[in-house]
Amino acid sequence: MKNSFIITGILGATIMVSCVSKKKYTELESNLFKTQTELAATNQEKAELEEKMAIIEARVAEYNNRINSLRSVNDELNSTNASLYSIEGSTIMSKNSKTKMNETLAMVDQEKLAKAKTLEDSVNLAVEYNLKKNITETTEDSDQDDVQIDIDQTVVMISVSDKLLFNTGSYRINSKANPLLQKLAEVINAEPSLQVMIEGHTDPRSISTGVLQDNWDLSVKRATSIVRKLQEDYNVSPEKMIAAGRASYMPIVENDSPENMAINRRTRIVLIPDLDMFFAML
């Protein structure tokens, strides 16, 4: 009886131990599966990240190649510009034009040249010299003061005294103005993109005729007379020209003497030149 009791206890303990070990085993097996699943997911994420990183690295390499290529192109352009163009401030011109400009500056009044501080100042002096030289030497009975040339930011403003173009109080062009207008037409026609504005200016003395009501009429008719002459006789495209009249309201000097009034009676031709074209033609 005693032995039976002992055997029963041993079997019970064995069964209990066996049950606990199986439960623990199941738990461990579950944890292992979970860990393996998480590991597989982590490996998948790692593979995806490595793939994305490879794509990014390829893009970075491509961008670096492009940057290096652009740097090479930029270096080549800078080298070309250095050999072909002179750049100073906002003024850019070809080396060929600069050579011609320097040839012109050798003939310019040295006092004026001494005041040229920048490349733009030198360009303005050279353009002014060439234009005035060509215009005045082809105009009979002209004086240096009859043609004034001012240049501002590559815009050329040529003011011509009315005695070279018209009789007093008239809008009919003198025949002696033909050489001057022909030279102006050559300049205008040489540059297809050039836009030209012709402005008529008068003195303040009142005028009234059967055709002209006042100085507004006179200034506008003088401008349209020149525009028409350039179009019909010298084949300047009408699309390139603007006719305007300023009457007496934009004087250069005070209208307090006959001499000053003569200065204010003028026609102004405003144009934007191509520097290479100017130096090639003049």
PDB file of C-alpha atoms in Angstrom:
ATOM      1  CA  MET A   1       0.000   0.000   0.000  1.00  0.00           C
ATOM      2  CA  LYS A   2       2.772   2.325   0.918  1.00  0.00           C
ATOM      3  CA  ASN A   3       4.636   1.492  -2.268  1.00  0.00           C
ATOM      4  CA  SER A   4       1.546   2.090  -4.330  1.00  0.00           C
ATOM      5  CA  PHE A   5       1.175   5.525  -2.833  1.00  0.00           C
ATOM      6  CA  ILE A   6       4.804   6.394  -3.629  1.00  0.00           C
ATOM      7  CA  ILE A   7       4.507   5.202  -7.212  1.00  0.00           C
ATOM      8  CA  THR A   8       1.343   7.229  -7.686  1.00  0.00           C
ATOM      9  CA  GLY A   9       3.086  10.360  -6.379  1.00  0.00           C
ATOM     10  CA  ILE A  10       6.035   9.864  -8.658  1.00  0.00           C
ATOM     11  CA  LEU A  11       3.764   9.440 -11.690  1.00  0.00           C
ATOM     12  CA  GLY A  12       1.832  12.565 -10.770  1.00  0.00           C
ATOM     13  CA  ALA A  13       5.007  14.591 -10.418  1.00  0.00           C
ATOM     14  CA  THR A  14       6.269  13.225 -13.703  1.00  0.00           C
ATOM     15  CA  ILE A  15       3.032  14.152 -15.459  1.00  0.00           C
ATOM     16  CA  MET A  16       3.143  17.647 -13.929  1.00  0.00           C
ATOM     17  CA  VAL A  17       6.720  18.162 -15.006  1.00  0.00           C
ATOM     18  CA  SER A  18       5.899  16.890 -18.468  1.00  0.00           C
ATOM     19  CA  CYS A  19       2.956  19.310 -18.804  1.00  0.00           C
ATOM     20  CA  VAL A  20       4.986  22.338 -17.690  1.00  0.00           C
ATOM     21  CA  SER A  21       7.818  21.555 -20.133  1.00  0.00           C
ATOM     22  CA  LYS A  22       5.432  21.248 -23.088  1.00  0.00           C
ATOM     23  CA  LYS A  23       3.739  24.561 -22.282  1.00  0.00           C
ATOM     24  CA  LYS A  24       7.106  26.250 -22.025  1.00  0.00           C
ATOM     25  CA  TYR A  25       8.182  24.660 -25.251  1.00  0.00           C
ATOM     26  CA  THR A  26       5.048  25.894 -27.025  1.00  0.00           C
ATOM     27  CA  GLU A  27       5.681  29.398 -25.696  1.00  0.00           C
ATOM     28  CA  LEU A  28       9.287  29.329 -26.829  1.00  0.00           C
ATOM     29  CA  GLU A  29       8.255  27.997 -30.208  1.00  0.00           C
ATOM     30  CA  SER A  30       5.738  30.839 -30.528  1.00  0.00           C
ATOM     31  CA  ASN A  31       8.373  33.402 -29.606  1.00  0.00           C
ATOM     32  CA  LEU A  32      10.761  31.890 -32.112  1.00  0.00           C
ATOM     33  CA  PHE A  33       8.194  32.138 -34.922  1.00  0.00           C
ATOM     34  CA  LYS A  34       7.451  35.718 -33.969  1.00  0.00           C
ATOM     35  CA  THR A  35      11.140  36.571 -33.952  1.00  0.00           C
ATOM     36  CA  GLN A  36      11.687  34.865 -37.296  1.00  0.00           C
ATOM     37  CA  THR A  37       8.727  36.789 -38.777  1.00  0.00           C
ATOM     38  CA  GLU A  38      10.077  40.084 -37.474  1.00  0.00           C
ATOM     39  CA  LEU A  39      13.537  39.223 -38.773  1.00  0.00           C
ATOM     40  CA  ALA A  40      12.117  38.430 -42.210  1.00  0.00           C
ATOM     41  CA  ALA A  41      10.226  41.754 -42.227  1.00  0.00           C
ATOM     42  CA  THR A  42      13.358  43.591 -41.130  1.00  0.00           C
ATOM     43  CA  ASN A  43      15.412  41.923 -43.859  1.00  0.00           C
ATOM     44  CA  GLN A  44      12.740  42.903 -46.402  1.00  0.00           C
ATOM     45  CA  GLU A  45      12.815  46.532 -45.233  1.00  0.00           C
ATOM     46  CA  LYS A  46      16.599  46.456 -45.329  1.00  0.00           C
ATOM     47  CA  ALA A  47      16.557  45.159 -48.901  1.00  0.00           C
ATOM     48  CA  GLU A  48      14.067  47.843 -49.937  1.00  0.00           C
ATOM     49  CA  LEU A  49      16.122  50.585 -48.253  1.00  0.00           C
ATOM     50  CA  GLU A  50      19.297  49.311 -49.910  1.00  0.00           C
ATOM     51  CA  GLU A  51      17.519  49.385 -53.270  1.00  0.00           C
ATOM     52  CA  LYS A  52      16.320  52.967 -52.660  1.00  0.00           C
ATOM     53  CA  MET A  53      19.797  53.967 -51.504  1.00  0.00           C
ATOM     54  CA  ALA A  54      21.291  52.491 -54.656  1.00  0.00           C
ATOM     55  CA  ILE A  55      18.840  54.553 -56.761  1.00  0.00           C
ATOM     56  CA  ILE A  56      19.685  57.699 -54.794  1.00  0.00           C
ATOM     57  CA  GLU A  57      23.416  57.088 -55.134  1.00  0.00           C
ATOM     58  CA  ALA A  58      22.965  56.582 -58.878  1.00  0.00           C
ATOM     59  CA  ARG A  59      21.065  59.874 -59.122  1.00  0.00           C
ATOM     60  CA  VAL A  60      23.718  61.688 -57.084  1.00  0.00           C
ATOM     61  CA  ALA A  61      26.400  60.291 -59.379  1.00  0.00           C
ATOM     62  CA  GLU A  62      24.384  61.391 -62.428  1.00  0.00           C
ATOM     63  CA  TYR A  63      23.901  64.901 -60.998  1.00  0.00           C
ATOM     64  CA  ASN A  64      27.584  65.149 -60.180  1.00  0.00           C
ATOM     65  CA  ASN A  65      28.430  64.154 -63.744  1.00  0.00           C
ATOM     66  CA  ARG A  66      26.045  66.807 -65.045  1.00  0.00           C
ATOM     67  CA  ILE A  67      27.529  69.437 -62.727  1.00  0.00           C
ATOM     68  CA  ASN A  68      31.041  68.551 -63.841  1.00  0.00           C
ATOM     69  CA  SER A  69      29.933  68.652 -67.471  1.00  0.00           C
ATOM     70  CA  LEU A  70      28.303  72.077 -66.977  1.00  0.00           C
ATOM     71  CA  ARG A  71      31.438  73.325 -65.258  1.00  0.00           C
ATOM     72  CA  SER A  72      33.475  72.206 -68.246  1.00  0.00           C
ATOM     73  CA  VAL A  73      31.086  73.964 -70.633  1.00  0.00           C
ATOM     74  CA  ASN A  74      31.142  77.080 -68.453  1.00  0.00           C
ATOM     75  CA  ASP A  75      34.950  77.068 -68.397  1.00  0.00           C
ATOM     76  CA  GLU A  76      35.003  76.742 -72.188  1.00  0.00           C
ATOM     77  CA  LEU A  77      32.509  79.602 -72.575  1.00  0.00           C
ATOM     78  CA  ASN A  78      34.491  81.792 -70.191  1.00  0.00           C
ATOM     79  CA  SER A  79      37.617  81.026 -72.155  1.00  0.00           C
ATOM     80  CA  THR A  80      35.842  81.847 -75.426  1.00  0.00           C
ATOM     81  CA  ASN A  81      34.393  85.046 -73.993  1.00  0.00           C
ATOM     82  CA  ALA A  82      37.794  86.088 -72.723  1.00  0.00           C
ATOM     83  CA  SER A  83      39.246  85.686 -76.202  1.00  0.00           C
ATOM     84  CA  LEU A  84      36.326  87.193 -78.157  1.00  0.00           C
ATOM     85  CA  TYR A  85      34.693  89.727 -75.835  1.00  0.00           C
ATOM     86  CA  SER A  86      35.661  92.533 -73.551  1.00  0.00           C
ATOM     87  CA  ILE A  87      33.427  92.898 -70.509  1.00  0.00           C
ATOM     88  CA  GLU A  88      33.543  95.854 -68.169  1.00  0.00           C
ATOM     89  CA  GLY A  89      30.650  96.664 -65.867  1.00  0.00           C
ATOM     90  CA  SER A  90      27.476  96.389 -67.942  1.00  0.00           C
ATOM     91  CA  THR A  91      29.269  96.944 -71.273  1.00  0.00           C
ATOM     92  CA  ILE A  92      30.020  93.925 -73.465  1.00  0.00           C
ATOM     93  CA  MET A  93      31.650  94.206 -76.888  1.00  0.00           C
ATOM     94  CA  SER A  94      33.617  91.988 -79.226  1.00  0.00           C
ATOM     95  CA  LYS A  95      37.396  92.211 -79.271  1.00  0.00           C
ATOM     96  CA  ASN A  96      37.157  93.175 -82.937  1.00  0.00           C
ATOM     97  CA  SER A  97      34.916  96.115 -82.071  1.00  0.00           C
ATOM     98  CA  LYS A  98      37.211  97.156 -79.243  1.00  0.00           C
ATOM     99  CA  THR A  99      40.161  97.190 -81.635  1.00  0.00           C
ATOM    100  CA  LYS A 100      38.239  99.431 -84.043  1.00  0.00           C
ATOM    101  CA  MET A 101      37.093 101.579 -81.140  1.00  0.00           C
ATOM    102  CA  ASN A 102      40.694 102.114 -80.035  1.00  0.00           C
ATOM    103  CA  GLU A 103      41.627 103.094 -83.584  1.00  0.00           C
ATOM    104  CA  THR A 104      38.844 105.682 -83.504  1.00  0.00           C
ATOM    105  CA  LEU A 105      39.793 106.953 -80.051  1.00  0.00           C
ATOM    106  CA  ALA A 106      43.272 107.737 -81.357  1.00  0.00           C
ATOM    107  CA  MET A 107      41.632 110.479 -83.453  1.00  0.00           C
ATOM    108  CA  VAL A 108      39.348 111.825 -80.698  1.00  0.00           C
ATOM    109  CA  ASP A 109      40.063 115.093 -78.895  1.00  0.00           C
ATOM    110  CA  GLN A 110      42.492 114.070 -76.157  1.00  0.00           C
ATOM    111  CA  GLU A 111      40.850 116.353 -73.595  1.00  0.00           C
ATOM    112  CA  LYS A 112      37.561 114.530 -74.109  1.00  0.00           C
ATOM    113  CA  LEU A 113      39.335 111.175 -74.054  1.00  0.00           C
ATOM    114  CA  ALA A 114      40.968 112.001 -70.711  1.00  0.00           C
ATOM    115  CA  LYS A 115      37.492 112.304 -69.189  1.00  0.00           C
ATOM    116  CA  ALA A 116      36.498 108.776 -70.284  1.00  0.00           C
ATOM    117  CA  LYS A 117      36.735 106.698 -67.117  1.00  0.00           C
ATOM    118  CA  THR A 118      34.987 103.491 -68.223  1.00  0.00           C
ATOM    119  CA  LEU A 119      34.649 101.283 -71.300  1.00  0.00           C
ATOM    120  CA  GLU A 120      31.150 102.668 -71.779  1.00  0.00           C
ATOM    121  CA  ASP A 121      32.521 106.241 -71.805  1.00  0.00           C
ATOM    122  CA  SER A 122      35.042 105.234 -74.466  1.00  0.00           C
ATOM    123  CA  VAL A 123      32.351 103.544 -76.560  1.00  0.00           C
ATOM    124  CA  ASN A 124      30.209 106.673 -76.392  1.00  0.00           C
ATOM    125  CA  LEU A 125      33.100 108.886 -77.497  1.00  0.00           C
ATOM    126  CA  ALA A 126      33.966 106.600 -80.424  1.00  0.00           C
ATOM    127  CA  VAL A 127      30.363 106.322 -81.647  1.00  0.00           C
ATOM    128  CA  GLU A 128      29.885 110.083 -81.305  1.00  0.00           C
ATOM    129  CA  TYR A 129      33.092 110.800 -83.239  1.00  0.00           C
ATOM    130  CA  ASN A 130      32.292 108.392 -86.065  1.00  0.00           C
ATOM    131  CA  LEU A 131      28.694 109.538 -86.478  1.00  0.00           C
ATOM    132  CA  LYS A 132      29.465 113.238 -86.337  1.00  0.00           C
ATOM    133  CA  LYS A 133      32.429 112.876 -88.707  1.00  0.00           C
ATOM    134  CA  ASN A 134      30.396 110.996 -91.305  1.00  0.00           C
ATOM    135  CA  ILE A 135      27.315 113.191 -91.014  1.00  0.00           C
ATOM    136  CA  THR A 136      29.006 116.599 -91.015  1.00  0.00           C
ATOM    137  CA  GLU A 137      31.501 115.841 -93.757  1.00  0.00           C
ATOM    138  CA  THR A 138      28.670 114.897 -96.117  1.00  0.00           C
ATOM    139  CA  THR A 139      26.580 117.962 -95.287  1.00  0.00           C
ATOM    140  CA  GLU A 140      27.257 121.213 -97.113  1.00  0.00           C
ATOM    141  CA  ASP A 141      27.709 124.412 -95.100  1.00  0.00           C
ATOM    142  CA  SER A 142      27.400 122.514 -91.836  1.00  0.00           C
ATOM    143  CA  ASP A 143      29.034 123.525 -88.587  1.00  0.00           C
ATOM    144  CA  GLN A 144      30.096 121.198 -85.785  1.00  0.00           C
ATOM    145  CA  ASP A 145      27.466 122.801 -83.536  1.00  0.00           C
ATOM    146  CA  ASP A 146      24.698 122.056 -86.054  1.00  0.00           C
ATOM    147  CA  VAL A 147      24.838 118.357 -85.221  1.00  0.00           C
ATOM    148  CA  GLN A 148      24.933 117.283 -81.574  1.00  0.00           C
ATOM    149  CA  ILE A 149      25.221 113.639 -80.558  1.00  0.00           C
ATOM    150  CA  ASP A 150      24.464 112.399 -77.052  1.00  0.00           C
ATOM    151  CA  ILE A 151      24.611 108.791 -75.923  1.00  0.00           C
ATOM    152  CA  ASP A 152      23.001 107.341 -72.825  1.00  0.00           C
ATOM    153  CA  GLN A 153      22.960 103.597 -72.072  1.00  0.00           C
ATOM    154  CA  THR A 154      23.627 102.791 -75.785  1.00  0.00           C
ATOM    155  CA  VAL A 155      20.719 105.019 -76.901  1.00  0.00           C
ATOM    156  CA  VAL A 156      21.997 107.496 -79.497  1.00  0.00           C
ATOM    157  CA  MET A 157      20.305 110.900 -79.722  1.00  0.00           C
ATOM    158  CA  ILE A 158      21.254 112.990 -82.746  1.00  0.00           C
ATOM    159  CA  SER A 159      20.050 116.606 -82.644  1.00  0.00           C
ATOM    160  CA  VAL A 160      20.188 118.466 -85.970  1.00  0.00           C
ATOM    161  CA  SER A 161      19.769 122.221 -86.227  1.00  0.00           C
ATOM    162  CA  ASP A 162      16.708 123.254 -88.229  1.00  0.00           C
ATOM    163  CA  LYS A 163      18.860 125.413 -90.527  1.00  0.00           C
ATOM    164  CA  LEU A 164      20.281 122.177 -91.970  1.00  0.00           C
ATOM    165  CA  LEU A 165      16.810 120.781 -92.589  1.00  0.00           C
ATOM    166  CA  PHE A 166      14.146 123.489 -92.928  1.00  0.00           C
ATOM    167  CA  ASN A 167      13.561 127.152 -93.627  1.00  0.00           C
ATOM    168  CA  THR A 168      12.220 129.183 -90.709  1.00  0.00           C
ATOM    169  CA  GLY A 169       8.578 128.370 -90.009  1.00  0.00           C
ATOM    170  CA  SER A 170       8.512 125.673 -92.707  1.00  0.00           C
ATOM    171  CA  TYR A 171       8.201 121.892 -92.657  1.00  0.00           C
ATOM    172  CA  ARG A 172       9.514 121.419 -96.214  1.00  0.00           C
ATOM    173  CA  ILE A 173      12.966 119.804 -96.219  1.00  0.00           C
ATOM    174  CA  ASN A 174      15.871 121.669 -97.813  1.00  0.00           C
ATOM    175  CA  SER A 175      17.701 119.848-100.586  1.00  0.00           C
ATOM    176  CA  LYS A 176      20.993 120.480 -98.757  1.00  0.00           C
ATOM    177  CA  ALA A 177      19.749 118.102 -96.046  1.00  0.00           C
ATOM    178  CA  ASN A 178      19.773 115.123 -98.453  1.00  0.00           C
ATOM    179  CA  PRO A 179      23.373 113.955 -97.750  1.00  0.00           C
ATOM    180  CA  LEU A 180      22.715 114.013 -94.005  1.00  0.00           C
ATOM    181  CA  LEU A 181      19.432 112.105 -94.320  1.00  0.00           C
ATOM    182  CA  GLN A 182      21.026 109.613 -96.684  1.00  0.00           C
ATOM    183  CA  LYS A 183      23.756 108.876 -94.148  1.00  0.00           C
ATOM    184  CA  LEU A 184      21.175 108.509 -91.389  1.00  0.00           C
ATOM    185  CA  ALA A 185      19.202 106.126 -93.600  1.00  0.00           C
ATOM    186  CA  GLU A 186      22.320 103.994 -94.135  1.00  0.00           C
ATOM    187  CA  VAL A 187      22.795 103.757 -90.379  1.00  0.00           C
ATOM    188  CA  ILE A 188      19.132 102.844 -89.819  1.00  0.00           C
ATOM    189  CA  ASN A 189      18.969 100.338 -92.676  1.00  0.00           C
ATOM    190  CA  ALA A 190      22.151  98.588 -91.527  1.00  0.00           C
ATOM    191  CA  GLU A 191      20.403  97.228 -88.423  1.00  0.00           C
ATOM    192  CA  PRO A 192      17.077  95.438 -89.034  1.00  0.00           C
ATOM    193  CA  SER A 193      16.042  95.520 -85.366  1.00  0.00           C
ATOM    194  CA  LEU A 194      16.689  99.241 -84.929  1.00  0.00           C
ATOM    195  CA  GLN A 195      13.762 101.400 -83.794  1.00  0.00           C
ATOM    196  CA  VAL A 196      13.947 105.106 -84.625  1.00  0.00           C
ATOM    197  CA  MET A 197      11.999 108.055 -83.255  1.00  0.00           C
ATOM    198  CA  ILE A 198      12.039 111.401 -85.064  1.00  0.00           C
ATOM    199  CA  GLU A 199      11.154 114.351 -82.792  1.00  0.00           C
ATOM    200  CA  GLY A 200      10.403 117.857 -84.005  1.00  0.00           C
ATOM    201  CA  HIS A 201      11.218 120.803 -81.684  1.00  0.00           C
ATOM    202  CA  THR A 202      10.480 124.499 -82.188  1.00  0.00           C
ATOM    203  CA  ASP A 203      11.106 127.809 -80.442  1.00  0.00           C
ATOM    204  CA  PRO A 204       8.163 129.438 -78.583  1.00  0.00           C
ATOM    205  CA  ARG A 205       7.305 132.068 -81.195  1.00  0.00           C
ATOM    206  CA  SER A 206       3.705 131.577 -82.231  1.00  0.00           C
ATOM    207  CA  ILE A 207       2.846 130.505 -85.742  1.00  0.00           C
ATOM    208  CA  SER A 208      -0.444 130.215 -87.578  1.00  0.00           C
ATOM    209  CA  THR A 209      -0.949 129.635 -91.298  1.00  0.00           C
ATOM    210  CA  GLY A 210      -3.534 128.046 -93.528  1.00  0.00           C
ATOM    211  CA  VAL A 211      -1.911 124.685 -92.830  1.00  0.00           C
ATOM    212  CA  LEU A 212      -0.306 125.126 -89.410  1.00  0.00           C
ATOM    213  CA  GLN A 213      -2.389 125.985 -86.376  1.00  0.00           C
ATOM    214  CA  ASP A 214       0.524 126.323 -83.918  1.00  0.00           C
ATOM    215  CA  ASN A 215       3.961 125.010 -82.970  1.00  0.00           C
ATOM    216  CA  TRP A 216       2.504 121.582 -82.201  1.00  0.00           C
ATOM    217  CA  ASP A 217       1.515 121.303 -85.840  1.00  0.00           C
ATOM    218  CA  LEU A 218       4.886 122.592 -87.037  1.00  0.00           C
ATOM    219  CA  SER A 219       6.920 120.201 -84.861  1.00  0.00           C
ATOM    220  CA  VAL A 220       4.837 117.161 -85.845  1.00  0.00           C
ATOM    221  CA  LYS A 221       4.861 118.023 -89.563  1.00  0.00           C
ATOM    222  CA  ARG A 222       8.635 118.434 -89.478  1.00  0.00           C
ATOM    223  CA  ALA A 223       8.924 114.975 -87.944  1.00  0.00           C
ATOM    224  CA  THR A 224       6.557 113.399 -90.467  1.00  0.00           C
ATOM    225  CA  SER A 225       8.354 115.161 -93.340  1.00  0.00           C
ATOM    226  CA  ILE A 226      11.625 113.508 -92.335  1.00  0.00           C
ATOM    227  CA  VAL A 227       9.976 110.136 -91.749  1.00  0.00           C
ATOM    228  CA  ARG A 228       8.339 110.312 -95.158  1.00  0.00           C
ATOM    229  CA  LYS A 229      11.632 111.344 -96.792  1.00  0.00           C
ATOM    230  CA  LEU A 230      13.514 108.460 -95.193  1.00  0.00           C
ATOM    231  CA  GLN A 231      10.809 106.022 -96.269  1.00  0.00           C
ATOM    232  CA  GLU A 232      10.208 107.206 -99.822  1.00  0.00           C
ATOM    233  CA  ASP A 233      13.699 108.315-100.903  1.00  0.00           C
ATOM    234  CA  TYR A 234      15.980 106.091 -98.833  1.00  0.00           C
ATOM    235  CA  ASN A 235      13.905 102.931 -98.339  1.00  0.00           C
ATOM    236  CA  VAL A 236      13.777 103.001 -94.561  1.00  0.00           C
ATOM    237  CA  SER A 237      11.073 100.612 -93.352  1.00  0.00           C
ATOM    238  CA  PRO A 238       8.116 102.592 -91.955  1.00  0.00           C
ATOM    239  CA  GLU A 239       7.593  99.949 -89.255  1.00  0.00           C
ATOM    240  CA  LYS A 240      10.901 101.015 -87.704  1.00  0.00           C
ATOM    241  CA  MET A 241      10.009 104.702 -87.368  1.00  0.00           C
ATOM    242  CA  ILE A 242       7.990 106.864 -84.983  1.00  0.00           C
ATOM    243  CA  ALA A 243       7.127 110.502 -85.736  1.00  0.00           C
ATOM    244  CA  ALA A 244       6.660 112.825 -82.759  1.00  0.00           C
ATOM    245  CA  GLY A 245       6.334 116.559 -82.097  1.00  0.00           C
ATOM    246  CA  ARG A 246       7.358 118.325 -78.870  1.00  0.00           C
ATOM    247  CA  ALA A 247       6.595 121.922 -79.957  1.00  0.00           C
ATOM    248  CA  SER A 248       8.625 124.333 -77.757  1.00  0.00           C
ATOM    249  CA  TYR A 249       8.153 122.469 -74.497  1.00  0.00           C
ATOM    250  CA  MET A 250      11.516 120.655 -74.341  1.00  0.00           C
ATOM    251  CA  PRO A 251      14.070 123.468 -74.802  1.00  0.00           C
ATOM    252  CA  ILE A 252      17.796 122.843 -74.423  1.00  0.00           C
ATOM    253  CA  VAL A 253      18.501 126.415 -73.297  1.00  0.00           C
ATOM    254  CA  GLU A 254      16.430 129.407 -72.279  1.00  0.00           C
ATOM    255  CA  ASN A 255      14.603 131.090 -75.161  1.00  0.00           C
ATOM    256  CA  ASP A 256      15.989 134.503 -74.187  1.00  0.00           C
ATOM    257  CA  SER A 257      17.931 135.361 -77.347  1.00  0.00           C
ATOM    258  CA  PRO A 258      17.793 134.704 -81.094  1.00  0.00           C
ATOM    259  CA  GLU A 259      20.881 132.490 -80.750  1.00  0.00           C
ATOM    260  CA  ASN A 260      19.300 130.357 -78.025  1.00  0.00           C
ATOM    261  CA  MET A 261      16.028 130.048 -79.927  1.00  0.00           C
ATOM    262  CA  ALA A 262      18.029 128.802 -82.914  1.00  0.00           C
ATOM    263  CA  ILE A 263      19.570 126.124 -80.675  1.00  0.00           C
ATOM    264  CA  ASN A 264      16.121 124.993 -79.520  1.00  0.00           C
ATOM    265  CA  ARG A 265      14.809 124.728 -83.091  1.00  0.00           C
ATOM    266  CA  ARG A 266      15.991 121.246 -83.880  1.00  0.00           C
ATOM    267  CA  THR A 267      15.058 117.757 -84.962  1.00  0.00           C
ATOM    268  CA  ARG A 268      16.134 114.894 -82.739  1.00  0.00           C
ATOM    269  CA  ILE A 269      16.691 111.394 -84.095  1.00  0.00           C
ATOM    270  CA  VAL A 270      16.681 108.763 -81.339  1.00  0.00           C
ATOM    271  CA  LEU A 271      18.026 105.308 -82.115  1.00  0.00           C
ATOM    272  CA  ILE A 272      19.518 102.250 -80.387  1.00  0.00           C
ATOM    273  CA  PRO A 273      22.658 101.105 -82.218  1.00  0.00           C
ATOM    274  CA  ASP A 274      24.370  97.769 -82.579  1.00  0.00           C
ATOM    275  CA  LEU A 275      27.997  98.541 -81.702  1.00  0.00           C
ATOM    276  CA  ASP A 276      29.507  95.966 -84.054  1.00  0.00           C
ATOM    277  CA  MET A 277      27.376  97.341 -86.884  1.00  0.00           C
ATOM    278  CA  PHE A 278      28.499 100.912 -86.199  1.00  0.00           C
ATOM    279  CA  PHE A 279      32.193 100.153 -86.136  1.00  0.00           C
ATOM    280  CA  ALA A 280      31.967  97.881 -89.167  1.00  0.00           C
ATOM    281  CA  MET A 281      30.151 100.500 -91.221  1.00  0.00           C
ATOM    282  CA  LEU A 282      31.878 103.671 -90.047  1.00  0.00           C
TER     283      LEU A 282
END
